[in-house]
PDB file of C-alpha atoms in Angstrom:
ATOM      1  CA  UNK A 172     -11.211  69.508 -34.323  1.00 40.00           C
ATOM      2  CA  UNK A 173      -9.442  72.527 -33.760  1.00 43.00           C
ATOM      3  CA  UNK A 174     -10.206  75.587 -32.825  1.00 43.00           C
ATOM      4  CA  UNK A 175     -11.768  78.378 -35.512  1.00 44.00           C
ATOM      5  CA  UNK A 176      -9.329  81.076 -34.219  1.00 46.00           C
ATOM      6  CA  UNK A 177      -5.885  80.737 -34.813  1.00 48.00           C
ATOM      7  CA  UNK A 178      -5.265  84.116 -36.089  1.00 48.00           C
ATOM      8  CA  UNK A 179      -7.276  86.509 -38.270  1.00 49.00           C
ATOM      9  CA  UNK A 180      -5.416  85.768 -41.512  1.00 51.00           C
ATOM     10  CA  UNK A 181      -5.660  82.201 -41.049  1.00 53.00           C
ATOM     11  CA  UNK A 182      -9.285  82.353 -40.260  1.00 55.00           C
ATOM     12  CA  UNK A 183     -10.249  84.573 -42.880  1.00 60.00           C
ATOM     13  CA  UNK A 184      -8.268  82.789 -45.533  1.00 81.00           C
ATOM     14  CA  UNK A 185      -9.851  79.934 -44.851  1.00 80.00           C
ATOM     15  CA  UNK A 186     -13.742  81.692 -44.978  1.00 85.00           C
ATOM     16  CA  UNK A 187     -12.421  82.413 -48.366  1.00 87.00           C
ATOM     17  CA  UNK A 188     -11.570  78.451 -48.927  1.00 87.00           C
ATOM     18  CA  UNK A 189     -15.086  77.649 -47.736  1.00 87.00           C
ATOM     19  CA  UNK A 190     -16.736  80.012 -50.123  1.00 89.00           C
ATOM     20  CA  UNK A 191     -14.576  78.991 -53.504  1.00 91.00           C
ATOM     21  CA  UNK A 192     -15.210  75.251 -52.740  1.00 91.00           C
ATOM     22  CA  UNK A 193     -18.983  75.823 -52.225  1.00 90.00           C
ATOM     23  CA  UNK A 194     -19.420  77.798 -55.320  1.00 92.00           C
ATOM     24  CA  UNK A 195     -17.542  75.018 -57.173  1.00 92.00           C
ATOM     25  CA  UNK A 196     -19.959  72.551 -55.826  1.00 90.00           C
ATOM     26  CA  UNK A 197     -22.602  74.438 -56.449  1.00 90.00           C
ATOM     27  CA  UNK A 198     -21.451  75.854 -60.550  1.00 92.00           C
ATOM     28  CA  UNK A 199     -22.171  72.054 -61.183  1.00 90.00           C
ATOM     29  CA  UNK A 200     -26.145  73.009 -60.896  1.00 89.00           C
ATOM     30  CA  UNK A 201     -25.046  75.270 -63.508  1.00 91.00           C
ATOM     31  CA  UNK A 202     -23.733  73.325 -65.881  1.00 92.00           C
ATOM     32  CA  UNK A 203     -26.490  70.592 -65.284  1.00 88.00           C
ATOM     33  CA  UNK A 204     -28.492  73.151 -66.216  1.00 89.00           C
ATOM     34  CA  UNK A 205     -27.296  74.228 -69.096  1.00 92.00           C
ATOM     35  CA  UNK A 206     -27.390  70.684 -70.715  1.00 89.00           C
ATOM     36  CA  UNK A 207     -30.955  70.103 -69.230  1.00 85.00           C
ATOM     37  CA  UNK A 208     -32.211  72.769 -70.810  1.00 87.00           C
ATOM     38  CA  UNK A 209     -29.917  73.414 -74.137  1.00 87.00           C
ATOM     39  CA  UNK A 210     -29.797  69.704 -75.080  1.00 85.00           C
ATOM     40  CA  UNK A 211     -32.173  66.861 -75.714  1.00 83.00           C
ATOM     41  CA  UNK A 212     -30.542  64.545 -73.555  1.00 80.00           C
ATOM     42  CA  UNK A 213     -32.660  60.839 -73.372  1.00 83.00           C
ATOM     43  CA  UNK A 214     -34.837  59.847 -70.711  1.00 79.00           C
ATOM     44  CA  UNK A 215     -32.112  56.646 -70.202  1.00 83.00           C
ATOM     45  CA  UNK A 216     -28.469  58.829 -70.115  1.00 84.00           C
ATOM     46  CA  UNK A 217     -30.608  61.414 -67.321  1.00 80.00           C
ATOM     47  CA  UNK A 218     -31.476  58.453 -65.252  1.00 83.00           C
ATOM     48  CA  UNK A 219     -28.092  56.874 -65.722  1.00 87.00           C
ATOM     49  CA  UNK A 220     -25.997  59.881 -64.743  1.00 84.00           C
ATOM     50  CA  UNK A 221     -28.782  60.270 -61.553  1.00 84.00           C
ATOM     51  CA  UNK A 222     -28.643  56.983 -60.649  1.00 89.00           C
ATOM     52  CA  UNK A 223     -24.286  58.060 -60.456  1.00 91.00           C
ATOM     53  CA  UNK A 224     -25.093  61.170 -58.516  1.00 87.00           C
ATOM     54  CA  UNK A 225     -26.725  59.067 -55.945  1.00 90.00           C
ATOM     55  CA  UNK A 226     -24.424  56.654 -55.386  1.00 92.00           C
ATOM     56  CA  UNK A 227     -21.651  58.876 -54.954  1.00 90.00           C
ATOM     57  CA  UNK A 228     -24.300  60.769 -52.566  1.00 90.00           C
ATOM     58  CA  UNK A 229     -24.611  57.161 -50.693  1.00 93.00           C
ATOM     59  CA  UNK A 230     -21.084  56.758 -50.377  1.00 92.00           C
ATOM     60  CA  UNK A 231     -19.906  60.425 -49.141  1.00 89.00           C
ATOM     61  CA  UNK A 232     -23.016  59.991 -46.299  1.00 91.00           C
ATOM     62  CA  UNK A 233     -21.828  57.058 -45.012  1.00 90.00           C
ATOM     63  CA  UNK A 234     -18.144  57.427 -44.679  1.00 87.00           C
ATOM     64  CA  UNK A 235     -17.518  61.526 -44.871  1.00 85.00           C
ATOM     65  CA  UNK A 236     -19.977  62.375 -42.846  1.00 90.00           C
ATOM     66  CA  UNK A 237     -22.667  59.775 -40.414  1.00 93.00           C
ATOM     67  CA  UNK A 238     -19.058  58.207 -39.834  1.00 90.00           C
ATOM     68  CA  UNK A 239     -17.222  61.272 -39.150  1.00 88.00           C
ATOM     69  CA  UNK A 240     -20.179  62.042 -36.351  1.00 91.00           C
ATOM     70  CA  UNK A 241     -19.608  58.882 -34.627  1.00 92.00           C
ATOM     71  CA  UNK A 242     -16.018  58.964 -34.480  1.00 91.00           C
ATOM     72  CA  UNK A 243     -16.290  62.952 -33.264  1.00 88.00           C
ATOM     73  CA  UNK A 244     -19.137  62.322 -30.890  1.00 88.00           C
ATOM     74  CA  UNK A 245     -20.548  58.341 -30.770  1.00 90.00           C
ATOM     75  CA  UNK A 246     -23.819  56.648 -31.193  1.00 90.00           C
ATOM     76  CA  UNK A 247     -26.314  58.562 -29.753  1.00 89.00           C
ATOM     77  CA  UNK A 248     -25.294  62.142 -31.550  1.00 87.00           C
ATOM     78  CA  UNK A 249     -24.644  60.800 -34.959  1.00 92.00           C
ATOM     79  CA  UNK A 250     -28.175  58.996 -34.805  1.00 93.00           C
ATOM     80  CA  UNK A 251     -30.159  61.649 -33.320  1.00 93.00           C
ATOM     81  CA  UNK A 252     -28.812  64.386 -35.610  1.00 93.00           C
ATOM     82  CA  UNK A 253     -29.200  62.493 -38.945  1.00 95.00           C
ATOM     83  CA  UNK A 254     -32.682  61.602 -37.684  1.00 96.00           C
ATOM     84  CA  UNK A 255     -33.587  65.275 -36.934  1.00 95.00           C
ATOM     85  CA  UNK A 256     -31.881  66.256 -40.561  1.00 93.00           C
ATOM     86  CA  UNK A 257     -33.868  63.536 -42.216  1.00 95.00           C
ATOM     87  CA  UNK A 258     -37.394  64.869 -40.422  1.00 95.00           C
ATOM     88  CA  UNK A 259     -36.906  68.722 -40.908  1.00 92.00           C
ATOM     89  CA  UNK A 260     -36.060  67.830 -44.650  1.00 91.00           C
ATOM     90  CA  UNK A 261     -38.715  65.614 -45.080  1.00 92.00           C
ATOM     91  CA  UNK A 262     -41.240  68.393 -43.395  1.00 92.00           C
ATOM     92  CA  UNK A 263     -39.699  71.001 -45.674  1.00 88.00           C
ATOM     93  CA  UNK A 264     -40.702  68.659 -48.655  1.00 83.00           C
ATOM     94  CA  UNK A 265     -44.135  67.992 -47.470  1.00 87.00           C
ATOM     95  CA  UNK A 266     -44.454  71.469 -47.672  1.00 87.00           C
ATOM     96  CA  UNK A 267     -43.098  72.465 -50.508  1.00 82.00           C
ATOM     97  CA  UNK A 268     -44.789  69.423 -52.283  1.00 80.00           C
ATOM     98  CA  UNK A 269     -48.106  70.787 -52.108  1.00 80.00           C
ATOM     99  CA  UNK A 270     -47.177  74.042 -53.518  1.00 77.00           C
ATOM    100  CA  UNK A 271     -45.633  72.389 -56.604  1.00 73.00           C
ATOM    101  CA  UNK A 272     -42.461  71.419 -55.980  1.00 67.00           C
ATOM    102  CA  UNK A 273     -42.998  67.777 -55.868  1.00 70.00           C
ATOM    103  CA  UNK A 274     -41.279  67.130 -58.922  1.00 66.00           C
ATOM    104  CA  UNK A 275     -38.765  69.405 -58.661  1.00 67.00           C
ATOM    105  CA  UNK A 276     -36.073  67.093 -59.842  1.00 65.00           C
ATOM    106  CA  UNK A 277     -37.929  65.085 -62.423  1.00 63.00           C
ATOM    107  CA  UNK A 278     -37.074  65.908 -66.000  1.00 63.00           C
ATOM    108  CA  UNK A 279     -40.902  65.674 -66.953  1.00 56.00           C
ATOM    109  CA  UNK A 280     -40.784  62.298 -69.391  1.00 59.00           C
ATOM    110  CA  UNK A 281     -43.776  61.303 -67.452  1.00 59.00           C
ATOM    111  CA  UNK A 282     -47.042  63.443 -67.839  1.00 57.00           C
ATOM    112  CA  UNK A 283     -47.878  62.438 -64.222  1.00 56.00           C
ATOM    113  CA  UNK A 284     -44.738  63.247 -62.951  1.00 60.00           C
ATOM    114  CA  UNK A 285     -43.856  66.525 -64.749  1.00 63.00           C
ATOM    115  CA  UNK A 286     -43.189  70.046 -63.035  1.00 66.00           C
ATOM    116  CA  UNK A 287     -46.622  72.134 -63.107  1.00 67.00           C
ATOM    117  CA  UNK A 288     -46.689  75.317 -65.276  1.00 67.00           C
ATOM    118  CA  UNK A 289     -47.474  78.311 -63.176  1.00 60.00           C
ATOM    119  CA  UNK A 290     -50.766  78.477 -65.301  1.00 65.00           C
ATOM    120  CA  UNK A 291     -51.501  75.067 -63.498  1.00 71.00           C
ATOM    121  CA  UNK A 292     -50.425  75.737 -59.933  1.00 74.00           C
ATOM    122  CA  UNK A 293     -50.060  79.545 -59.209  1.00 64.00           C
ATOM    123  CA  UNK A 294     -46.836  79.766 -56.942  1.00 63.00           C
ATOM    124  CA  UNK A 295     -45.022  76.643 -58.032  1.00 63.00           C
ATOM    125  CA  UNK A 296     -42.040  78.579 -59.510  1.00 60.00           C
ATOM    126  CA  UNK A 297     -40.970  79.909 -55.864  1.00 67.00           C
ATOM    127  CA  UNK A 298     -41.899  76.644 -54.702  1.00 72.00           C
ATOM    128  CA  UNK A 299     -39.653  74.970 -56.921  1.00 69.00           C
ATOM    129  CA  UNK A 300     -37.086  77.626 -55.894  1.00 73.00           C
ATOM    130  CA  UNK A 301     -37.405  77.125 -52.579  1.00 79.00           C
ATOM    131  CA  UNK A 302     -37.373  73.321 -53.036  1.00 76.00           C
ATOM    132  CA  UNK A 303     -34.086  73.578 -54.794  1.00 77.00           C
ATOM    133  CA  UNK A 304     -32.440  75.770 -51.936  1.00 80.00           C
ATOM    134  CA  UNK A 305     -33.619  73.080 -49.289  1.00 82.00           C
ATOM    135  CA  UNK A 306     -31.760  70.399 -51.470  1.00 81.00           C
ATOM    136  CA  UNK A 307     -28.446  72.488 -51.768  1.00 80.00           C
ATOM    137  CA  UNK A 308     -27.626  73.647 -48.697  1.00 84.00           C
ATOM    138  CA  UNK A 309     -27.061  70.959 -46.438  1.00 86.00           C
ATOM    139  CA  UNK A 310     -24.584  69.470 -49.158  1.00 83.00           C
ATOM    140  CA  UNK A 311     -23.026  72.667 -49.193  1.00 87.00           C
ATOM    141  CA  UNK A 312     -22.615  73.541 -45.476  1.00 87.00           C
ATOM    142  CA  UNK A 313     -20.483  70.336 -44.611  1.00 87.00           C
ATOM    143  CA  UNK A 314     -17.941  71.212 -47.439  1.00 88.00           C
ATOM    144  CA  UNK A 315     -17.681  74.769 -44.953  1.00 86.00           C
ATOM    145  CA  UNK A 316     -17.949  72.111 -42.060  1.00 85.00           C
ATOM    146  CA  UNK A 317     -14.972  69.395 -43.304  1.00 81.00           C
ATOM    147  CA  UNK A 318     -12.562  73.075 -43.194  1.00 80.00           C
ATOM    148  CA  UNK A 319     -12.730  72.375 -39.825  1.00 75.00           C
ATOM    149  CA  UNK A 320     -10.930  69.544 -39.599  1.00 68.00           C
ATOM    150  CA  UNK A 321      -7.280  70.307 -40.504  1.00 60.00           C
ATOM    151  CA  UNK A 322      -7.351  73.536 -42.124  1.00 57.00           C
ATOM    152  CA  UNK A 323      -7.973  71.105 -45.667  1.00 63.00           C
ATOM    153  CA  UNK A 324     -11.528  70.887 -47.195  1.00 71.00           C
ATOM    154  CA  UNK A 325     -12.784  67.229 -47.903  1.00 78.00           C
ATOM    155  CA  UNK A 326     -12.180  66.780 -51.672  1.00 82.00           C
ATOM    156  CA  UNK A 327     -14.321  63.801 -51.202  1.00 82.00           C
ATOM    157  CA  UNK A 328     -17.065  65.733 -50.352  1.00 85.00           C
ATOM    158  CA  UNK A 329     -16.490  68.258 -52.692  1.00 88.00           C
ATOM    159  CA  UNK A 330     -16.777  66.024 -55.495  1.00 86.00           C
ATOM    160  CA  UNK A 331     -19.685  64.114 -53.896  1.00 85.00           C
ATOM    161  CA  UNK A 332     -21.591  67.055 -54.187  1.00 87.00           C
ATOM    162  CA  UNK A 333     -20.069  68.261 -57.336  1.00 89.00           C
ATOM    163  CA  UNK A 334     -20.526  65.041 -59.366  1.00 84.00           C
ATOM    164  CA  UNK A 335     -24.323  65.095 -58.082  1.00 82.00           C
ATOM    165  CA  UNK A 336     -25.131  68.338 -58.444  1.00 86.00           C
ATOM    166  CA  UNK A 337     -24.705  67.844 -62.533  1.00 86.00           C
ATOM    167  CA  UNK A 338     -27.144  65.283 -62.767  1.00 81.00           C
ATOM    168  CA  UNK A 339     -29.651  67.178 -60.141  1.00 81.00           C
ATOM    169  CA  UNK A 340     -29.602  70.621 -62.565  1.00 84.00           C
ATOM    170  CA  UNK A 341     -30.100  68.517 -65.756  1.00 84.00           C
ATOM    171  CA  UNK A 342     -32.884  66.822 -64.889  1.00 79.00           C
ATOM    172  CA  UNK A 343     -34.740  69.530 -62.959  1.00 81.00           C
ATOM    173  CA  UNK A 344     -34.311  72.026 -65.881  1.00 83.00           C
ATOM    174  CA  UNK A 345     -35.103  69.694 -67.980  1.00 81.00           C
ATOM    175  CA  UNK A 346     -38.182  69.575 -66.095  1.00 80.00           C
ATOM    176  CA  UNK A 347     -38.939  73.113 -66.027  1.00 81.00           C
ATOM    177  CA  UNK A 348     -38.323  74.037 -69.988  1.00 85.00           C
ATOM    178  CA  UNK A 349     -41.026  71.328 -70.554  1.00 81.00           C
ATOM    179  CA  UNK A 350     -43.291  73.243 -68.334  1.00 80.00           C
ATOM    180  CA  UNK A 351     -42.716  76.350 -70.087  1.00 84.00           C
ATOM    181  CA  UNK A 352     -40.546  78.051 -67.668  1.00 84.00           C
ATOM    182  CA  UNK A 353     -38.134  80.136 -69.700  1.00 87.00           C
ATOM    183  CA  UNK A 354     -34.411  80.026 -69.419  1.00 89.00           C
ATOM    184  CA  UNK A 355     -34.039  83.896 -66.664  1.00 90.00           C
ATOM    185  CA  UNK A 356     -35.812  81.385 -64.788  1.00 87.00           C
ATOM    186  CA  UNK A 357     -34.051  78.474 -65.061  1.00 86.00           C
ATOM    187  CA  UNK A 358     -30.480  79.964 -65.057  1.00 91.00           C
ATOM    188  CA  UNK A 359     -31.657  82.406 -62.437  1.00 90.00           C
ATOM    189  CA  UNK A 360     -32.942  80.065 -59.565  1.00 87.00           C
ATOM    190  CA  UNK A 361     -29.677  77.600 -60.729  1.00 88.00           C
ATOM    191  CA  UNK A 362     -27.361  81.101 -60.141  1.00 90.00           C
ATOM    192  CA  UNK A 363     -28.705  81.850 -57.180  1.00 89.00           C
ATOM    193  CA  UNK A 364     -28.694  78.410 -55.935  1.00 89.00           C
ATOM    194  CA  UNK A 365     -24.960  78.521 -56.549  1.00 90.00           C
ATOM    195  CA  UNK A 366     -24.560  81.832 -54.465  1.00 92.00           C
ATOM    196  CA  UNK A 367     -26.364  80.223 -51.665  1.00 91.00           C
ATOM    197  CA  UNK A 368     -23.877  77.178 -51.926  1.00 90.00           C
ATOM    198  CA  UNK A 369     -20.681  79.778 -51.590  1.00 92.00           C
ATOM    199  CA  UNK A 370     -22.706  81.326 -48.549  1.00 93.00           C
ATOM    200  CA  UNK A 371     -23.801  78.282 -47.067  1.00 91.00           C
ATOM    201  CA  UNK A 372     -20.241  76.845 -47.129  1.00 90.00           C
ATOM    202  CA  UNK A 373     -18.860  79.668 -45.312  1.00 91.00           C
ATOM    203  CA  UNK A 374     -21.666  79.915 -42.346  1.00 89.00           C
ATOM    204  CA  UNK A 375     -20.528  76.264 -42.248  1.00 86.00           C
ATOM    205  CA  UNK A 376     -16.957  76.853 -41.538  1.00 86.00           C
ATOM    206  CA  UNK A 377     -17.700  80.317 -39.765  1.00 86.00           C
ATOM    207  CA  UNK A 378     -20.740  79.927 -37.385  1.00 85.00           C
ATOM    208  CA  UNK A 379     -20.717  76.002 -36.496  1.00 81.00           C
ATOM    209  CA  UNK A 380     -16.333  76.307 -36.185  1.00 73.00           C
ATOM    210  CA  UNK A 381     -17.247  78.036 -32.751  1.00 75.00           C
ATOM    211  CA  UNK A 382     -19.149  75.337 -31.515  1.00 81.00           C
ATOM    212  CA  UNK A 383     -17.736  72.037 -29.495  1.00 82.00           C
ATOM    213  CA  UNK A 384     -16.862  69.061 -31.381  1.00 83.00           C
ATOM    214  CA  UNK A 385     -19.882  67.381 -30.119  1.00 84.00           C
ATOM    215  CA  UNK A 386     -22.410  70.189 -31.434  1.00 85.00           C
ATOM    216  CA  UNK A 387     -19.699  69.776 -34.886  1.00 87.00           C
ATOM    217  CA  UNK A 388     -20.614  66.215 -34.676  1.00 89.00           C
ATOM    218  CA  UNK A 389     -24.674  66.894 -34.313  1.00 89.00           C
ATOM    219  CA  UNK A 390     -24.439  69.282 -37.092  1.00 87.00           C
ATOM    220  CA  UNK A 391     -22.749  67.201 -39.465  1.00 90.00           C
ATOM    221  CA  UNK A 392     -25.202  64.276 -38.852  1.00 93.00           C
ATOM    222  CA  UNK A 393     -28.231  66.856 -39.590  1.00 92.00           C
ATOM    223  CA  UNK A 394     -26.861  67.315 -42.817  1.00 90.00           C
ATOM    224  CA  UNK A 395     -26.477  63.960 -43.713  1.00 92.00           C
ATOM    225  CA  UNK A 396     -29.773  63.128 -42.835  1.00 94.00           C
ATOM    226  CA  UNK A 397     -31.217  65.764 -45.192  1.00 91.00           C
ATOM    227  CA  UNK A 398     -29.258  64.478 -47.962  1.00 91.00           C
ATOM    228  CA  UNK A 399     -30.322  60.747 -47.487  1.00 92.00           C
ATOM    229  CA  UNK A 400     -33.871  61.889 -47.263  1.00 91.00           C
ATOM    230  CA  UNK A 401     -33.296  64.007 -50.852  1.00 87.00           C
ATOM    231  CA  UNK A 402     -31.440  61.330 -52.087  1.00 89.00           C
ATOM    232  CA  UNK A 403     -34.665  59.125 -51.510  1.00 88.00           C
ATOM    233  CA  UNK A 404     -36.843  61.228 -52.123  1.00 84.00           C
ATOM    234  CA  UNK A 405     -35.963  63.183 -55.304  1.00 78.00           C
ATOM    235  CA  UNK A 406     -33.071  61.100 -56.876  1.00 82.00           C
ATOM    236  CA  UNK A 407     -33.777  57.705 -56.605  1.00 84.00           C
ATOM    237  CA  UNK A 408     -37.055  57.948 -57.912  1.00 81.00           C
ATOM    238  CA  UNK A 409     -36.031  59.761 -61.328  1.00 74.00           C
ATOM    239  CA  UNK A 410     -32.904  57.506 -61.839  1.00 78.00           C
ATOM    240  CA  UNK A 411     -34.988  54.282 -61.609  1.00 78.00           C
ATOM    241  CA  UNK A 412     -38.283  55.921 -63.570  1.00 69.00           C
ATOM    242  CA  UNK A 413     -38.000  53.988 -66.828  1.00 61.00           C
ATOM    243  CA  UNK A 414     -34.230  53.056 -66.333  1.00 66.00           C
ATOM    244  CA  UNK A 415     -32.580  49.851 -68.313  1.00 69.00           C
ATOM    245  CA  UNK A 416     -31.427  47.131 -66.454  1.00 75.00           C
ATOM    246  CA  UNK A 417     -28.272  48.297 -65.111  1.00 82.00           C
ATOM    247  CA  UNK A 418     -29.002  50.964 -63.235  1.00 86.00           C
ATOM    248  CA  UNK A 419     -28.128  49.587 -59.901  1.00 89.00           C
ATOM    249  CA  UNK A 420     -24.945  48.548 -60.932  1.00 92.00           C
ATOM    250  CA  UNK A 421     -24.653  52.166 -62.344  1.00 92.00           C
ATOM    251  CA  UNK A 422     -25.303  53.571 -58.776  1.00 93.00           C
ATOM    252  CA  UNK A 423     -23.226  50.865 -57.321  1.00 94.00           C
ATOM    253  CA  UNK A 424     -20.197  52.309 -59.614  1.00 94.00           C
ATOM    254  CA  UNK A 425     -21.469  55.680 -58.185  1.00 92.00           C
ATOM    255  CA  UNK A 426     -20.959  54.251 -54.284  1.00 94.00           C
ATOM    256  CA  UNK A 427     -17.593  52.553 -54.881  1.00 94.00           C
ATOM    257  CA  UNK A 428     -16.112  55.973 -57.026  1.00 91.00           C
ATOM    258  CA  UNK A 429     -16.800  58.136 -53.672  1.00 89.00           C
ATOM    259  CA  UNK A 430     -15.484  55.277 -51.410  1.00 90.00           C
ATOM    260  CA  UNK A 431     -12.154  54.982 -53.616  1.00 89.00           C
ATOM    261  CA  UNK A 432     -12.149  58.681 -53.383  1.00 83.00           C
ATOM    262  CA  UNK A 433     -12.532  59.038 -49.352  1.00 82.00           C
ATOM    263  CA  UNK A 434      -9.772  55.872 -49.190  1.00 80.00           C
ATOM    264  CA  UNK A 435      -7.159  57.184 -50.657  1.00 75.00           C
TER     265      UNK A 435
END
């Protein structure tokens, strides 16, 4: 890792990097979105393009960034952090779960599992806010992290997040139009969502950049962790809700897309 300060023009240039590739990631919430809730997209093509998002999720975890920790830093860092990422996500969810936000990503095909009006839970639309901005950022802070290695931005990671974040907005606006939310809602917490990817991205390369390579290391396993937990938690359980028989080779084609993509 080098270090973040070169020179002004080279560190600010690259702040600017961070920002542009996090709001790319993030615009794919956006357009997700916008099919979610414009389109009447079947209950088998969301859980086929979910089950994709998470196995090009899988994939970027495992090689871009719980390997890239124990190269940096070994064993014991890579572990710990991705087990503290996993937990604090995890406790963020539990929270968040009981305010309405449980089924933040589910596109609401079954009763039982559809997004609560706010009629039905008072609060549940800032839950599901909320919910959403726990499940973006830590995807988006190691695209401002992987600037740090090179000067170069991990396109791999970029288009981790990029290719999961379509499926992710689809389904979870999906979701919300069936439970009445209206679209300055739904395009509202999916814009601001994509602001908060651009600013996560750059406290990524701009506040953990000053750190050691070891804290780099510890960071980038917390993030990981998060995402393994979301991808467990949120997208696994929509992709394979009433899914067709091939879904696991879908997510399989998911996994081996992102591994091409970091191995080449």
């Amino acid at each position: 890792m080098r270090p973040l300060v070169p020179g002004t023009h080279v560190v600010m240039t690259e702040v600017v990097q961070a920002g542009m590739w996090g709001l790319v990631a993030g615009s794919a919430l956006l357009v997700g979105a916008a099919a979610g809730y414009g389109l009447r997209v079947p209950q088998k093509v969301i859980a086929t393009v979910m089950a994709f998002g998470a196995g090009v999720l899988l994939s970027a975890v495992s090689f871009e960034l719980v390997g890239e920790a124990y190269e940096q830093a070994g064993l014991t860092p890579a572990a710990v952090g991705t087990l503290a990422g996993a937990l604090a996500y995890t406790g963020g969810n539990m929270w968040l779960a009981g305010r309405g936000a449980r089924h933040r990503k589910r596109s609401g095909h079954q009763k039982e599992q559809a997004q609560p009006s706010e009629a039905q839970q008072s609060g549940s639309g800032l839950a599901l806010a909320f919910g959403a901005l726990l499940d973006g950022v830590p995807e988006s802070a190691v695209i401002g992290v992987s600037l740090l290695d090179g000067g170069a931005v991990s396109m791999v990671t970029v288009a981790a997040v990029f290719i999961s974040n379509v499926p992710e907005g689809l389904s979870s606006s999906a979701g919300m139009k069936k439970a009445g939310r209206g679209k300055a809602y739904v395009f509202g917490v999916w814009g601001a969502i994509a602001a908060a990817s651009t600013l996560s991205a750059v406290l990524g390369y701009s506040v953990i950049g000053g750190f050691s390579p070891a804290v780099i290391a510890g960071v980038t396993a917390v993030a990981a962790g998060a995402i393994l937990a979301m991808v467990a938690d949120t997208m696994i359980p929509e992709a394979f809700q009433d899914a067709h028989l091939a879904i696991g080779l879908v997510t399989v084609s998911g996994f081996l897309v992102s591994f091409a993509l970091s191995h080449t």
